[in-house]
Amino acid sequence: MTANTMACAGAESVEVCAGCSARRLSVCGVLEQEGLRRLNDAADHMSFSAGEVLVREGDPATHLFNITVGDVRVHKLLSDGRRQIVGFLSPGDFLGLATGDQYAFSAEALTAGSACRFRKTDYRKILREMPDLEHALLDRAAHELKAAHDQMLLLGRKTAMERLASFLMNLSDRARRAGGEGRLIELPMTRAEIADYLGLTTETVSRNTTRLKTRGVIRLLSMHSLSIERPSELLHLAGLDAEAGDAPV
Amino acid sequence: MTANTMACAGAESVEVCAGCSARRLSVCGVLEQEGLRRLNDAADHMSFSAGEVLVREGDPATHLFNITVGDVRVHKLLSDGRRQIVGFLSPGDFLGLATGDQYAFSAEALTAGSACRFRKTDYRKILREMPDLEHALLDRAAHELKAAHDQMLLLGRKTAMERLASFLMNLSDRARRAGGEGRLIELPMTRAEIADYLGLTTETVSRNTTRLKTRGVIRLLSMHSLSIERPSELLHLAGLDAEAGDAPV
DNA sequence: CCGAATCGTTGACCTGCATCAAGTCCGAAG
DNA sequence: CTTCGGACTTGATGCAGGTCAACGATTCGG
């Protein structure tokens, strides 16, 4: 699962990027040889283990990350410990876009993995020199903003079941984008993390998962993977099959 | 309140931008004479009246907007009519960042006002030619993403009173940024719109507003304006004075 | 392979906010 | 000034999901 961590960290020059399985999914996918070399020179190819903290809310925002292997959780806390997970990152995702002088979120690895880490100042300079990269990053930011709006709709207006169903549909889409067929879903996160992402409690997540299982909509393969048995049913439960402004893809 | 709508729509060339009160707050604030002229040529200076629809969810995303005067509401709908307002825009704000081929949201004017409207294809071309503008837009996107994360925390984990207090604090910040001192707040939106922004109902918004009034934290000046009597109290109620990763400004 | 710690499930009960239902207030049109 | 309709407030009641509690399942270090 974390096989090419070492391959990435150990290799040299563009070779690292050339062999990077996340490039296809990442902003650096738009770059040519020359640009990749330039970016690669500025990158610190780091690896991390499960549970490792990449970014701590409130710390000076000095670095940006491009996840190449593994999964990462991004969250915010209230003083009494209430937690909201604002995103799960997987290979190709960019970490640090929404950042001022201090990080406004914490980021912690769900699994072992690796990332390209950049000094923010360096990255800013690189962006100046490579408009294509900046353009790709703006595209990425637009996508994230759209996803954030969807999540606001989910958190503000959807029921517990709709939230869970939407979440599973999103994971299915992501799996498809990463190359799978979207039927088998990996859940690298715990129930508590799903709950904190959906604005619910573990108990509510668990109960609704059971309901989906009982109704035959999903099948649990293990604690951290499941298969979608009736995609259309799930879509319906997510309230996605007839959203107001829905248009055919 | 909408005084310079005509001034903007009627003038010519860079003069329009030169006299634009929103420039200071907008992405075009980074541009020089030459760039402004270029942008101005591509802009359709439009005005709108209260209630007018600027963008409809699901429609082909052909245009981008820069609000120059007035306030705008951006929202998403579920098929059964449940609504989530994802943002209120005021002068200087950009509309259309989070957009793919179709608009994923609707935008409707709260008040009369005006905007610079661009064809998306034109704007993309302009961005290619003007890296400064693209850079400014990326900054703006980062800010919006950060705000979206804050709103996710609010919607997912805050109580009704915390949501309302946070909302008022945000309006206060915005008023300060626009030049005021942040004590007097204008509420161009209805209680129902506040509710749909905070993931609540009108009744809950009303009850909590009354509570704030009774406790002397705020004072209602009219239906659509109030003053913050005890900012520190409000900050406390918003759960902002001691958020986990909080750092001094 | 074992045991402890953590994670997940299920049940019983409770509560914050939604819902339902009257009113009251306010602003725009005559 | 009056009148009308929508916006707002307030109260009574209900319920989705939170909380508390008990108990299985899984994982992992040794």
Short mmCIF file of C-alpha atoms (C1' of nucleotides) in Angstrom, two decimals, chain D residues 2-29:
data_model
loop_
_atom_site.label_atom_id
_atom_site.label_comp_id
_atom_site.label_asym_id
_atom_site.label_seq_id
_atom_site.Cartn_x
_atom_site.Cartn_y
_atom_site.Cartn_z
"C1'" DT D 2 -54.66 53.35 5.33
"C1'" DT D 3 -54.40 48.89 3.96
"C1'" DC D 4 -52.43 44.61 2.56
"C1'" DG D 5 -49.01 40.94 2.30
"C1'" DG D 6 -44.86 39.40 3.53
"C1'" DA D 7 -41.44 39.32 7.28
"C1'" DC D 8 -40.76 38.59 11.97
"C1'" DT D 9 -41.65 36.92 16.66
"C1'" DT D 10 -43.33 33.89 20.12
"C1'" DG D 11 -45.34 29.73 22.05
"C1'" DA D 12 -46.54 24.63 22.14
"C1'" DT D 13 -45.23 20.28 20.65
"C1'" DG D 14 -42.55 16.53 18.18
"C1'" DC D 15 -38.62 14.05 16.58
"C1'" DA D 16 -33.91 13.17 14.47
"C1'" DG D 17 -30.02 12.58 16.13
"C1'" DG D 18 -27.14 13.16 20.36
"C1'" DT D 19 -25.81 11.08 24.77
"C1'" DC D 20 -24.99 7.43 27.89
"C1'" DA D 21 -24.14 2.73 28.58
"C1'" DA D 22 -23.06 -1.99 27.66
"C1'" DC D 23 -21.12 -5.20 25.00
"C1'" DG D 24 -18.80 -7.59 20.65
"C1'" DA D 25 -15.01 -7.28 17.12
"C1'" DT D 26 -10.61 -6.14 15.54
"C1'" DT D 27 -5.95 -4.90 15.81
"C1'" DC D 28 -1.43 -4.93 17.36
"C1'" DG D 29 2.52 -5.26 20.38
#
